[in-house]
Amino acid sequence: MHSLKVKILGLITLIVVVIITVTAMINFKLQKQIIANIIERDTLLLTETIKNSIANSMRHGRSDEVSSILSRIKSQESIKSIRIIDEFGKVLNSADPGEINQDGGSSNLYLMQQNRDFQLLNNSGTGEFTAFANIFNGPSCYGCHDAAKSVLGTLKVDLSLNYLLNYFSSLRTNLAITTIVMILLVVLSCSAFIIFFVDRPLKQLMAAMQQLQLGNFDCKTHLTSSHEMANLSEQFNLMTDKLHETLTTSITQERQLARVQETLNHHSEIQQMNSRLADQLQEIETLNSSLEERIEDIEEANYKIADLAGELEDKNTTLERTVAKLSTLYKVGLGINATMEPDRLFDLIVKNTMDSLNAQIGYLALYNPAESSLSIKNLLGQTMPKGSEIMSLAQFSVSHWVINNCKPLLIADINLFPQFPRFSALGFERKTLICAPLSVNEEIIGTLVVVNRLDSASFTNEDMELLTTIASQASIAIKNAKLYDELQQTYLNTIQALISAVEASDSYTKGHSERVTRYCLGLAKHLDLSPDRLKILERAAVLHDIGKIGIDLTLLHKEGRLTPRDIEDLQQHPIIGMRILDPIEFLQDVKICIGQHHERFDGKGYPNNITADQLLLESRILAIADSFDAMTSDRPYRKALPVATALRELQEHAGTQFDPQLIPHFIAMVTSGEVIQPHAEYREEQAIVASA
């Protein structure tokens, strides 16, 4: 509220509102008076016309036409009633013959006493008016009326002038709207004027002042919105230049003063130093004589120190190389022993080796003595040629030599070894290389090869020793990874055998795990899951019903309706499956997935009523695949559903039982035939599914 713009705009708005409102009120009153005058004038004209018609009829002796005249006039929409009454309100004549000699409801005594010819009364602002007009006696009427009476009667007319009031109301509304529009236009015009000619120039000037406060003296303003603003801008620019000039002068003077002060201090110090130097020169002359005697001793000692320094430098260099080699081996050992996954292990071995030896190309070649072939793993620094993953041993001359001789080979310059070709079987040129055997207990399992240095230098014997040591560590790690992988596979084969035994005892569920696995992997590839998550999903799909080992076979084969107790027992199989897999450490993620594969997206599943935000993606995929195969397979209590029906069921329960984002991907996968449907009716219903 302290803004000048707001205060000016508020004052202008208040003045405009007051002026326009007062003007509108005066105009409204004038219009109201004009309409009242029009009503009175038109009513007077009407009554005079009626009086003249009545007088004309009576003058010609046609008194019986008065009722007819009154009836014709009453037929007008604005005339409610018309009658002639005496001074006591008695009806002498009327448009309605039934009113004659009745009480007219109003007396004209006051009108007659005032000797007024016409009076108009408004009935409480309802838009209805009553007009009174005296019918005076005249010579033409003496034949029928007493000449002593001055007034023969009073014409009373009840009129409805609502149409004029409606017009007045519409006029008042239009006037109010016009007033508001005028106020808005004036306020908007003033606002625009203030913003463009006052507020915007002031903001530019304030911005320039802020820049000046920050020390920017180049902040010039160019205000042209008005003469005053231009003058203010010019004065501000002059002030800025003057301030800049003053500040520059002050800084220059301060610098000069500082230089003078520094010069004076320097002269004083020089004088003090000169006096000290004079004293010290005498002492130096005394010392020189004794120093000259010692110089020869020092020179002799320097020669001995130089010899010792050379020996120490050689030992330090050797020590640094040894420390670097041990550090490299330690890092490589940590890296390759940190994982048991073969692919990740191979990648770590090759990368660490290439970094340690500054190599341009590196790869592992695993030896298969039964087929006399090499399997190339993790070729880095070069694109793997298509079809070169497995090649015969004879194609790799260097690796062939190393495997046959069971020792490493260093080729510092390929030109000095004509027995080995310059170009490798993998398609790259070799200039310098080292090949070390991978062996465990004197068994050759492959070779580790690095080719060409990044700095274009040649590999050395020290490089070969380092690569041989790395290869020794890598050999043990590779062997351990193979044993670990074989151990995992043994676990999985054992559990798979248990599942196969359960499925073999039930013809209805035979092949269920295999089909569910295919559905899961198909949907996972649709979603582009990572290889690690794909492996977890595959194992979970294979093992998801392992908990049924702990369920009574009679319950699994029951054909009748299941009791609540039966349902409760069946719902325990995810928990039983988790308990079976709990001791196996590498299947912990698989265990969680199996425990959740009967949970629902809306949190109403079993065994733990877990909601969607806590469910693994693999669990949601497995739930869809398991339900689809269950619906499309025969069961003891029903026949298999058609594929189209099963897909509709999945779609109808998306968002409640199943993840709504996964269902469209699954339906697209099945309808496109990406996963081979194991049921016989699949091909026959393919067209129906596509249309559904």
XYZ file of C-alpha atoms in Angstrom:
692
model
C 0.000 0.000 0.000
C 3.067 2.317 0.244
C 3.574 2.169 -3.537
C 3.244 5.557 -5.224
C 1.675 3.856 -8.236
C -1.015 2.276 -6.045
C -1.732 5.580 -4.246
C -2.055 7.589 -7.487
C -4.218 4.921 -9.112
C -6.381 4.640 -5.979
C -6.933 8.425 -5.794
C -7.811 8.637 -9.494
C -10.175 5.674 -9.141
C -11.912 7.275 -6.122
C -12.336 10.634 -7.903
C -13.650 8.956 -11.070
C -16.076 6.768 -9.097
C -17.447 9.774 -7.134
C -17.822 12.012 -10.218
C -19.412 9.389 -12.434
C -21.674 8.112 -9.609
C -22.948 11.624 -8.746
C -23.461 12.378 -12.442
C -25.365 9.100 -12.906
C -27.578 9.787 -9.883
C -28.442 13.294 -11.112
C -29.128 11.942 -14.583
C -31.271 9.177 -13.086
C -33.342 11.690 -11.100
C -33.818 13.897 -14.169
C -34.941 10.914 -16.255
C -37.307 9.849 -13.479
C -38.812 13.361 -13.383
C -39.141 13.399 -17.186
C -40.950 10.047 -17.172
C -43.278 11.296 -14.401
C -44.080 14.396 -16.456
C -44.702 12.228 -19.530
C -47.058 9.986 -17.548
C -48.971 12.980 -16.157
C -49.193 14.667 -19.547
C -50.356 11.522 -21.364
C -52.902 10.762 -18.637
C -54.244 14.348 -18.779
C -54.515 14.087 -22.555
C -56.360 10.772 -22.226
C -58.838 12.079 -19.651
C -59.468 15.243 -21.653
C -60.113 13.133 -24.742
C -62.562 10.946 -22.813
C -64.279 14.019 -21.274
C -64.663 15.620 -24.683
C -66.121 12.414 -26.134
C -68.609 12.182 -23.237
C -69.481 15.906 -23.475
C -69.960 15.673 -27.233
C -72.342 12.702 -26.831
C -74.325 14.453 -24.081
C -74.408 17.684 -26.061
C -76.163 15.898 -28.918
C -78.552 14.170 -26.576
C -76.907 10.739 -26.861
C -76.373 10.005 -23.196
C -76.743 6.294 -23.779
C -73.474 6.327 -25.826
C -71.436 7.211 -22.714
C -71.359 3.562 -21.548
C -70.319 2.463 -25.054
C -67.497 5.043 -25.081
C -66.308 3.888 -21.685
C -66.405 0.221 -22.795
C -64.370 0.931 -25.936
C -61.763 2.836 -23.950
C -61.533 0.050 -21.317
C -60.659 -2.432 -24.075
C -57.192 -0.841 -24.191
C -54.576 -2.945 -22.392
C -53.342 -0.063 -20.206
C -56.885 0.824 -18.939
C -57.839 -1.323 -15.940
C -61.165 0.383 -15.154
C -63.052 3.568 -16.141
C -66.117 5.000 -14.438
C -67.915 8.302 -13.598
C -68.536 8.885 -9.872
C -70.147 11.612 -7.799
C -68.630 13.500 -4.914
C -69.510 10.648 -2.521
C -67.871 7.916 -4.599
C -71.112 6.485 -6.073
C -70.713 5.148 -9.629
C -72.884 7.153 -12.039
C -71.721 5.393 -15.183
C -69.099 2.745 -15.999
C -67.644 0.578 -18.724
C -68.939 -2.308 -16.632
C -72.737 -1.835 -16.267
C -72.717 -3.926 -13.094
C -70.808 -1.187 -11.233
C -73.458 1.535 -11.756
C -74.914 2.859 -8.440
C -72.193 0.944 -6.572
C -69.489 2.412 -4.362
C -66.565 3.473 -6.594
C -64.058 3.185 -3.796
C -62.834 6.782 -3.928
C -64.367 10.142 -3.308
C -63.672 13.227 -5.354
C -64.823 15.552 -2.609
C -61.299 16.879 -2.038
C -60.855 17.458 -5.774
C -64.118 19.396 -5.947
C -63.328 21.447 -2.836
C -59.998 22.465 -4.295
C -61.763 23.306 -7.514
C -59.146 21.349 -9.416
C -59.854 19.989 -12.824
C -57.341 17.033 -12.788
C -55.423 14.883 -10.278
C -53.120 11.839 -10.807
C -52.395 9.416 -7.951
C -49.660 6.721 -7.901
C -50.717 3.533 -6.081
C -47.665 2.918 -3.873
C -45.142 2.681 -6.746
C -46.747 -0.449 -8.238
C -46.907 0.977 -11.747
C -50.690 1.517 -11.485
C -52.111 5.088 -11.495
C -55.574 6.552 -10.807
C -56.586 9.739 -12.652
C -59.436 11.970 -11.491
C -60.936 14.624 -13.841
C -64.032 16.733 -13.051
C -66.807 16.949 -15.626
C -68.107 20.533 -15.255
C -71.715 21.651 -15.952
C -72.293 23.870 -18.963
C -75.102 25.526 -20.908
C -75.370 22.558 -23.190
C -76.104 20.415 -20.152
C -78.748 22.636 -18.471
C -81.488 20.811 -20.295
C -80.771 17.622 -18.391
C -78.988 18.836 -15.228
C -79.513 21.509 -12.615
C -77.709 24.680 -13.616
C -76.811 25.289 -9.952
C -74.424 22.335 -9.920
C -70.951 23.308 -11.123
C -69.658 19.715 -11.364
C -71.756 16.938 -12.835
C -69.342 14.147 -11.783
C -65.745 12.960 -11.728
C -64.147 10.728 -14.346
C -62.037 8.061 -12.561
C -59.599 6.100 -14.701
C -57.352 3.281 -13.329
C -54.296 2.869 -15.578
C -51.381 0.360 -15.602
C -48.149 1.939 -16.867
C -45.847 -0.974 -16.117
C -44.368 -0.787 -19.592
C -43.032 2.700 -18.798
C -41.676 1.506 -15.458
C -40.033 -1.477 -17.180
C -38.481 0.912 -19.634
C -37.319 3.062 -16.729
C -35.871 -0.021 -14.963
C -34.052 -1.071 -18.158
C -32.789 2.475 -18.525
C -31.528 2.431 -14.942
C -29.743 -0.910 -15.516
C -28.115 0.336 -18.721
C -27.071 3.496 -16.920
C -25.453 1.437 -14.128
C -23.619 -0.784 -16.642
C -22.492 2.273 -18.604
C -21.248 3.874 -15.397
C -19.255 0.764 -14.418
C -17.768 0.429 -17.930
C -16.767 4.107 -17.886
C -15.116 3.678 -14.475
C -13.220 0.586 -15.697
C -12.111 2.323 -18.900
C -10.893 5.367 -16.967
C -9.078 3.179 -14.400
C -7.479 1.026 -17.127
C -6.447 4.093 -19.092
C -4.929 5.686 -16.004
C -3.217 2.400 -15.084
C -1.730 2.084 -18.567
C -0.599 5.714 -18.470
C 1.027 5.289 -15.037
C 2.687 1.992 -16.008
C 4.081 3.180 -19.350
C 4.914 6.812 -18.494
C 5.696 6.687 -14.764
C 6.230 3.189 -13.352
C 8.375 1.699 -16.162
C 10.793 4.704 -16.349
C 11.098 4.698 -12.549
C 11.905 0.963 -12.566
C 14.617 1.551 -15.189
C 16.034 4.377 -13.081
C 15.952 2.186 -9.923
C 17.741 -0.641 -11.784
C 20.433 1.809 -12.900
C 20.817 3.053 -9.308
C 21.253 -0.544 -8.088
C 23.969 -1.090 -10.708
C 25.628 2.150 -9.567
C 25.487 0.917 -5.975
C 27.310 -2.259 -7.076
C 30.075 -0.131 -8.612
C 28.997 -0.249 -12.260
C 29.462 3.315 -13.545
C 28.466 2.387 -17.119
C 24.781 2.146 -16.147
C 23.333 4.898 -18.318
C 19.621 5.552 -18.608
C 17.751 6.717 -21.731
C 14.221 7.684 -20.675
C 12.111 9.313 -23.404
C 8.579 8.691 -22.141
C 8.199 12.368 -21.134
C 10.183 15.590 -20.942
C 10.421 15.300 -17.167
C 11.672 11.711 -17.306
C 14.201 12.625 -20.006
C 15.461 15.494 -17.841
C 15.640 13.164 -14.811
C 17.560 10.570 -16.891
C 20.000 13.213 -18.108
C 20.609 14.470 -14.544
C 21.159 10.894 -13.328
C 23.722 10.261 -16.079
C 25.534 13.525 -15.203
C 25.541 12.526 -11.537
C 26.984 9.092 -12.426
C 29.779 10.613 -14.504
C 30.588 13.142 -11.772
C 30.622 10.435 -9.103
C 32.851 8.239 -11.275
C 35.251 11.100 -11.871
C 35.365 12.002 -8.167
C 35.946 8.402 -7.128
C 38.692 7.923 -9.736
C 40.444 11.107 -8.577
C 40.226 10.028 -4.924
C 41.653 6.582 -5.676
C 44.511 8.113 -7.699
C 45.389 10.482 -4.883
C 45.302 7.691 -2.296
C 47.598 5.556 -4.442
C 50.079 8.416 -4.861
C 50.011 9.062 -1.130
C 50.652 5.363 -0.438
C 53.600 5.360 -2.866
C 55.138 8.417 -1.178
C 54.692 6.855 2.256
C 56.227 3.600 1.042
C 59.201 5.493 -0.459
C 59.850 7.317 2.842
C 59.716 4.071 4.795
C 62.052 2.437 2.271
C 64.648 5.232 2.626
C 64.593 4.905 6.380
C 65.108 1.149 6.205
C 67.967 1.549 3.711
C 69.809 3.873 6.063
C 69.453 1.402 8.922
C 70.573 -1.490 6.699
C 73.646 0.447 5.517
C 74.849 0.899 9.063
C 74.332 -2.805 9.747
C 76.073 -3.832 6.540
C 79.122 -1.831 7.441
C 79.420 -3.776 10.694
C 78.771 -7.099 8.997
C 81.332 -6.499 6.225
C 84.059 -6.392 8.762
C 82.844 -9.672 10.257
C 82.594 -11.270 6.781
C 86.161 -10.361 5.971
C 87.181 -12.112 9.137
C 85.154 -15.213 8.274
C 86.341 -15.402 4.674
C 89.773 -16.304 5.763
C 88.472 -19.282 7.767
C 85.957 -20.306 5.048
C 88.586 -20.559 2.398
C 90.276 -23.127 4.527
C 87.116 -25.223 4.746
C 86.108 -25.014 1.071
C 88.483 -27.742 0.077
C 87.063 -30.017 2.799
C 83.499 -29.283 1.646
C 84.252 -29.967 -2.032
C 85.677 -33.338 -1.156
C 82.589 -34.140 0.936
C 80.304 -33.064 -1.961
C 81.882 -35.622 -4.268
C 81.145 -38.371 -1.760
C 77.526 -37.150 -1.286
C 76.968 -37.108 -5.067
C 78.048 -40.740 -5.309
C 75.708 -41.724 -2.448
C 72.809 -39.751 -4.009
C 73.170 -41.645 -7.293
C 73.023 -44.980 -5.524
C 69.995 -43.816 -3.481
C 68.174 -42.614 -6.611
C 68.610 -46.001 -8.285
C 67.270 -47.770 -5.195
C 64.293 -45.333 -4.955
C 63.406 -45.958 -8.589
C 63.468 -49.688 -8.034
C 61.392 -49.294 -4.864
C 58.813 -47.065 -6.611
C 58.379 -49.639 -9.387
C 57.921 -52.393 -6.822
C 55.354 -50.338 -4.838
C 53.477 -49.451 -8.038
C 53.449 -53.104 -9.077
C 52.172 -54.238 -5.652
C 49.563 -51.476 -5.603
C 48.342 -52.487 -9.059
C 48.178 -56.142 -8.062
C 46.284 -55.232 -4.883
C 43.696 -53.194 -6.825
C 43.319 -55.895 -9.468
C 42.946 -58.547 -6.749
C 40.236 -56.539 -4.970
C 38.381 -56.011 -8.229
C 38.359 -59.573 -9.531
C 37.617 -61.082 -6.110
C 34.632 -58.753 -5.582
C 32.301 -60.716 -7.870
C 31.442 -64.310 -8.688
C 29.473 -63.534 -11.874
C 31.572 -64.799 -14.839
C 30.684 -62.030 -17.299
C 31.292 -59.266 -14.773
C 34.499 -60.987 -13.626
C 35.859 -61.216 -17.192
C 35.088 -57.540 -17.743
C 36.873 -56.516 -14.522
C 39.959 -58.620 -15.354
C 40.371 -57.173 -18.859
C 39.669 -53.556 -17.825
C 42.023 -53.614 -14.826
C 44.747 -55.276 -16.875
C 44.468 -52.731 -19.695
C 44.530 -49.822 -17.202
C 47.560 -51.251 -15.382
C 49.604 -51.826 -18.554
C 48.293 -48.808 -20.505
C 47.177 -51.183 -23.253
C 45.092 -50.303 -26.297
C 43.410 -53.732 -26.767
C 42.787 -56.587 -24.326
C 40.807 -59.813 -24.129
C 40.444 -63.214 -22.463
C 40.631 -66.483 -24.418
C 39.183 -69.515 -22.555
C 40.628 -72.852 -23.689
C 38.454 -75.891 -24.454
C 40.858 -78.882 -24.759
C 38.089 -81.275 -25.852
C 37.367 -79.265 -29.006
C 40.802 -77.602 -29.226
C 39.097 -74.188 -29.449
C 39.258 -70.783 -27.794
C 36.241 -68.788 -26.572
C 36.957 -65.051 -26.806
C 35.595 -63.097 -23.815
C 35.344 -59.315 -23.369
C 37.334 -57.997 -26.293
C 37.908 -54.320 -25.349
C 39.391 -51.607 -27.548
C 38.270 -53.376 -30.731
C 34.929 -54.434 -32.219
C 34.341 -58.181 -32.051
C 33.994 -59.590 -35.607
C 30.754 -61.467 -36.175
C 31.149 -65.206 -35.616
C 34.496 -64.819 -33.807
C 33.278 -65.679 -30.297
C 34.518 -69.274 -30.616
C 37.441 -70.133 -32.939
C 39.901 -73.000 -33.320
C 43.174 -72.886 -31.379
C 45.197 -72.993 -34.588
C 43.816 -69.600 -35.644
C 45.473 -67.923 -32.634
C 49.204 -68.472 -33.118
C 50.320 -66.538 -30.025
C 47.800 -68.144 -27.644
C 48.554 -71.506 -29.263
C 52.264 -71.081 -28.492
C 51.586 -70.002 -24.871
C 49.209 -72.910 -24.207
C 51.603 -75.451 -25.712
C 54.653 -74.092 -23.830
C 52.795 -73.203 -20.583
C 54.676 -69.907 -20.195
C 54.084 -66.235 -21.066
C 55.247 -64.637 -24.306
C 56.492 -61.047 -24.750
C 56.668 -59.608 -28.274
C 58.250 -56.167 -27.970
C 58.246 -55.683 -31.759
C 56.193 -57.903 -34.080
C 58.698 -57.291 -36.871
C 61.275 -59.325 -34.890
C 58.943 -62.368 -34.735
C 58.180 -63.342 -38.362
C 56.637 -66.656 -37.216
C 53.647 -64.693 -35.871
C 51.415 -62.738 -38.310
C 51.066 -58.977 -37.905
C 47.255 -59.124 -38.043
C 45.316 -61.079 -35.442
C 42.520 -63.517 -36.309
C 40.220 -60.919 -34.643
C 41.061 -58.382 -37.341
C 43.382 -55.844 -35.658
C 47.059 -55.030 -36.292
C 49.585 -56.093 -33.650
C 52.746 -54.047 -33.013
C 53.652 -55.159 -29.500
C 51.871 -57.630 -27.207
C 52.023 -59.844 -24.132
C 50.182 -63.160 -23.737
C 50.114 -64.867 -20.316
C 48.651 -68.306 -19.569
C 45.689 -68.752 -17.217
C 46.394 -71.921 -15.251
C 45.141 -73.584 -12.084
C 47.066 -76.570 -10.661
C 49.100 -76.829 -13.871
C 45.890 -76.972 -15.929
C 45.712 -74.380 -18.711
C 42.228 -72.785 -18.804
C 43.043 -69.985 -21.249
C 45.169 -66.902 -21.925
C 45.128 -63.198 -21.006
C 46.297 -60.948 -23.851
C 47.118 -57.219 -24.087
C 48.026 -55.667 -27.455
C 49.697 -52.340 -28.334
C 50.340 -49.573 -25.809
C 48.407 -46.314 -25.906
C 51.667 -44.329 -25.887
C 52.977 -46.362 -28.896
C 55.878 -47.684 -26.756
C 56.832 -51.363 -26.496
C 55.952 -53.693 -23.651
C 58.849 -54.634 -21.313
C 59.850 -57.605 -19.188
C 58.473 -55.800 -16.131
C 55.129 -55.520 -17.941
C 55.244 -59.257 -18.650
C 55.968 -60.032 -14.970
C 53.026 -57.852 -13.911
C 50.676 -59.476 -16.471
C 51.826 -62.958 -15.358
C 51.016 -62.117 -11.731
C 47.590 -60.690 -12.720
C 46.908 -63.807 -14.792
C 47.706 -66.012 -11.765
C 45.142 -64.140 -9.640
C 42.623 -64.098 -12.499
C 43.000 -67.865 -13.030
C 41.969 -68.584 -9.438
C 39.075 -66.110 -9.621
C 37.817 -67.606 -12.893
C 38.037 -71.123 -11.486
C 36.152 -70.055 -8.323
C 33.476 -68.322 -10.428
C 32.999 -71.508 -12.484
C 32.698 -73.570 -9.301
C 30.250 -71.058 -7.829
C 28.176 -71.079 -11.015
C 28.176 -74.900 -11.024
C 27.095 -74.861 -7.349
C 24.221 -72.503 -8.141
C 23.167 -74.654 -11.064
C 23.287 -77.739 -8.843
C 20.946 -76.029 -6.360
C 18.583 -75.001 -9.145
C 18.640 -78.456 -10.751
C 17.814 -80.068 -7.413
C 14.896 -77.713 -6.778
C 13.740 -78.061 -10.393
C 13.731 -81.840 -9.921
C 11.474 -81.412 -6.871
C 9.096 -79.203 -8.864
C 9.079 -81.662 -11.750
C 8.219 -84.426 -9.291
C 5.250 -82.394 -7.977
C 4.043 -81.576 -11.505
C 4.519 -85.202 -12.631
C 2.105 -86.330 -9.912
C -0.569 -83.979 -11.300
C -1.406 -84.137 -14.993
C -3.283 -80.843 -14.688
C -0.211 -78.824 -13.691
C 2.359 -80.643 -15.832
C 4.534 -78.129 -17.690
C 2.993 -75.216 -15.746
C 6.334 -73.802 -14.521
C 7.860 -74.060 -17.995
C 4.974 -72.162 -19.586
C 4.931 -69.503 -16.871
C 8.684 -69.045 -17.356
C 8.222 -68.485 -21.094
C 5.435 -65.934 -20.471
C 7.543 -64.096 -17.877
C 10.643 -63.912 -20.047
C 8.608 -62.777 -23.054
C 6.997 -59.953 -21.060
C 10.350 -59.023 -19.447
C 11.983 -58.657 -22.869
C 8.983 -56.523 -23.906
C 9.815 -54.258 -20.939
C 13.588 -54.339 -21.654
C 14.586 -55.592 -18.193
C 18.288 -55.755 -17.299
C 20.058 -59.167 -17.461
C 20.311 -59.331 -13.638
C 16.581 -58.768 -13.143
C 15.850 -61.143 -16.025
C 17.775 -63.923 -14.240
C 15.847 -63.295 -10.978
C 12.536 -63.407 -12.862
C 13.479 -66.616 -14.700
C 14.428 -68.399 -11.480
C 11.320 -67.136 -9.675
C 9.091 -68.345 -12.538
C 10.674 -71.795 -12.447
C 10.441 -72.095 -8.649
C 7.239 -70.125 -7.910
C 5.165 -73.207 -6.962
C 7.871 -75.015 -4.974
C 5.840 -74.383 -1.817
C 3.201 -76.850 -3.059
C 5.578 -79.600 -1.935
C 4.252 -78.897 1.546
C 0.561 -79.057 0.483
C -1.425 -82.291 0.739
C -1.768 -83.890 -2.735
C -5.406 -84.762 -2.072
C -6.090 -81.050 -1.629
C -4.245 -80.181 -4.857
C -6.314 -82.794 -6.787
C -9.640 -82.013 -5.109
C -12.422 -81.659 -7.686
C -15.228 -80.502 -5.443
C -15.808 -77.068 -3.932
C -12.972 -75.938 -1.640
C -13.813 -75.169 1.978
C -12.478 -72.029 3.728
C -10.006 -74.320 5.508
C -8.854 -75.749 2.138
C -8.356 -72.250 0.746
C -6.379 -71.218 3.828
C -4.120 -74.272 3.465
C -3.526 -73.622 -0.247
C -2.651 -69.976 0.455
C 0.265 -71.138 2.587
C 2.314 -72.362 -0.385
C 4.082 -68.969 -1.027
C 5.209 -68.928 2.626
C 6.356 -72.562 2.400
C 8.292 -71.742 -0.771
C 10.059 -68.840 0.973
C 11.053 -71.123 3.848
C 12.481 -73.704 1.442
C 14.640 -71.061 -0.316
C 15.618 -69.152 2.826
C 18.944 -71.021 3.428
C 20.098 -70.422 -0.187
C 21.795 -67.005 -0.104
C 21.944 -66.283 -3.841
C 18.155 -66.838 -4.183
C 17.062 -64.162 -1.670
C 15.553 -61.873 -4.358
C 13.908 -64.928 -5.917
C 12.502 -65.847 -2.495
C 10.856 -62.406 -2.112
C 9.393 -62.632 -5.630
C 7.910 -66.077 -4.912
C 6.417 -64.835 -1.643
C 4.636 -61.999 -3.505
C 3.382 -63.733 -6.649
C -0.153 -64.131 -5.233
C -0.362 -60.566 -3.881
C -2.775 -58.204 -5.665
C -2.207 -54.737 -7.072
C -4.917 -53.329 -4.747
C -3.423 -54.972 -1.627
C -6.125 -57.656 -1.223
C -3.951 -60.641 -2.127
C -2.239 -63.202 0.061
C -0.371 -64.083 2.215
C 0.551 -60.545 3.471
C -1.907 -58.130 1.728
C 0.980 -56.134 0.238
C 0.021 -53.034 -1.800
C 1.368 -52.155 -5.257
C 4.042 -49.714 -4.033
C 5.758 -52.553 -2.097
C 5.558 -55.223 -4.811
C 8.600 -56.101 -6.914
C 8.180 -55.622 -10.661
C 9.145 -59.282 -11.110
C 6.328 -60.310 -8.704
C 3.739 -58.334 -10.718
C 4.970 -59.930 -13.978
C 4.875 -63.407 -12.414
C 1.313 -62.841 -11.107
C 0.039 -62.088 -14.633
C 1.828 -65.063 -16.267
C 0.731 -67.486 -13.511
C -2.927 -66.384 -13.688
C -3.018 -66.536 -17.497
C -1.610 -70.076 -17.598
C -3.961 -71.167 -14.806
C -6.973 -69.845 -16.762
C -5.881 -71.471 -20.041
C -5.088 -74.855 -18.461
C -7.415 -77.666 -17.408
C -8.061 -77.929 -13.692
C -9.811 -80.684 -11.650
C -12.782 -78.377 -11.108
C -13.071 -76.860 -14.633
C -11.893 -76.963 -18.229
C -9.381 -74.516 -19.692
C -10.738 -71.107 -20.729
C -10.284 -69.901 -24.324
C -7.337 -67.537 -24.776
C -9.570 -64.614 -25.740
C -11.632 -65.095 -22.584
C -8.513 -65.278 -20.426
C -7.146 -62.048 -21.935
C -10.471 -60.304 -21.292
C -10.311 -61.467 -17.678
C -6.824 -59.970 -17.340
C -8.007 -56.694 -18.846
C -11.093 -56.513 -16.609
C -9.002 -57.017 -13.459
C -6.261 -54.552 -14.432
C -5.851 -52.046 -11.616
C -7.334 -54.365 -8.978
C -5.635 -57.747 -9.193
C -2.999 -56.942 -11.828
C -0.693 -54.021 -12.669
C -2.629 -51.926 -15.262
C 0.587 -50.822 -16.966
C 1.776 -54.385 -17.614
C -1.512 -55.868 -18.933
C -1.389 -54.060 -22.359
C 2.186 -55.307 -22.910
C 1.200 -58.884 -22.038
C -1.859 -58.829 -24.337
C 0.227 -57.393 -27.187
C 2.857 -60.090 -26.630
C 0.317 -62.954 -26.707
C -1.714 -61.624 -29.647
C 1.427 -61.017 -31.728
C 2.568 -64.629 -31.197
C 5.919 -63.635 -29.676
C 5.479 -66.389 -27.073
C 4.533 -69.840 -28.425
C 1.214 -70.717 -26.837
C 1.365 -74.342 -25.581
C -2.352 -74.995 -25.771
C -3.884 -76.621 -28.849
C -6.674 -74.096 -29.317
C -4.248 -71.140 -29.553
C -3.877 -71.076 -33.350
C -7.586 -71.577 -33.886
C -8.425 -68.584 -31.683
C -5.667 -66.289 -32.890
C -8.079 -64.273 -35.034
C -10.566 -63.984 -32.145
C -7.840 -62.778 -29.779
C -6.652 -60.158 -32.248
C -10.160 -58.743 -32.593
C -10.676 -58.771 -28.805
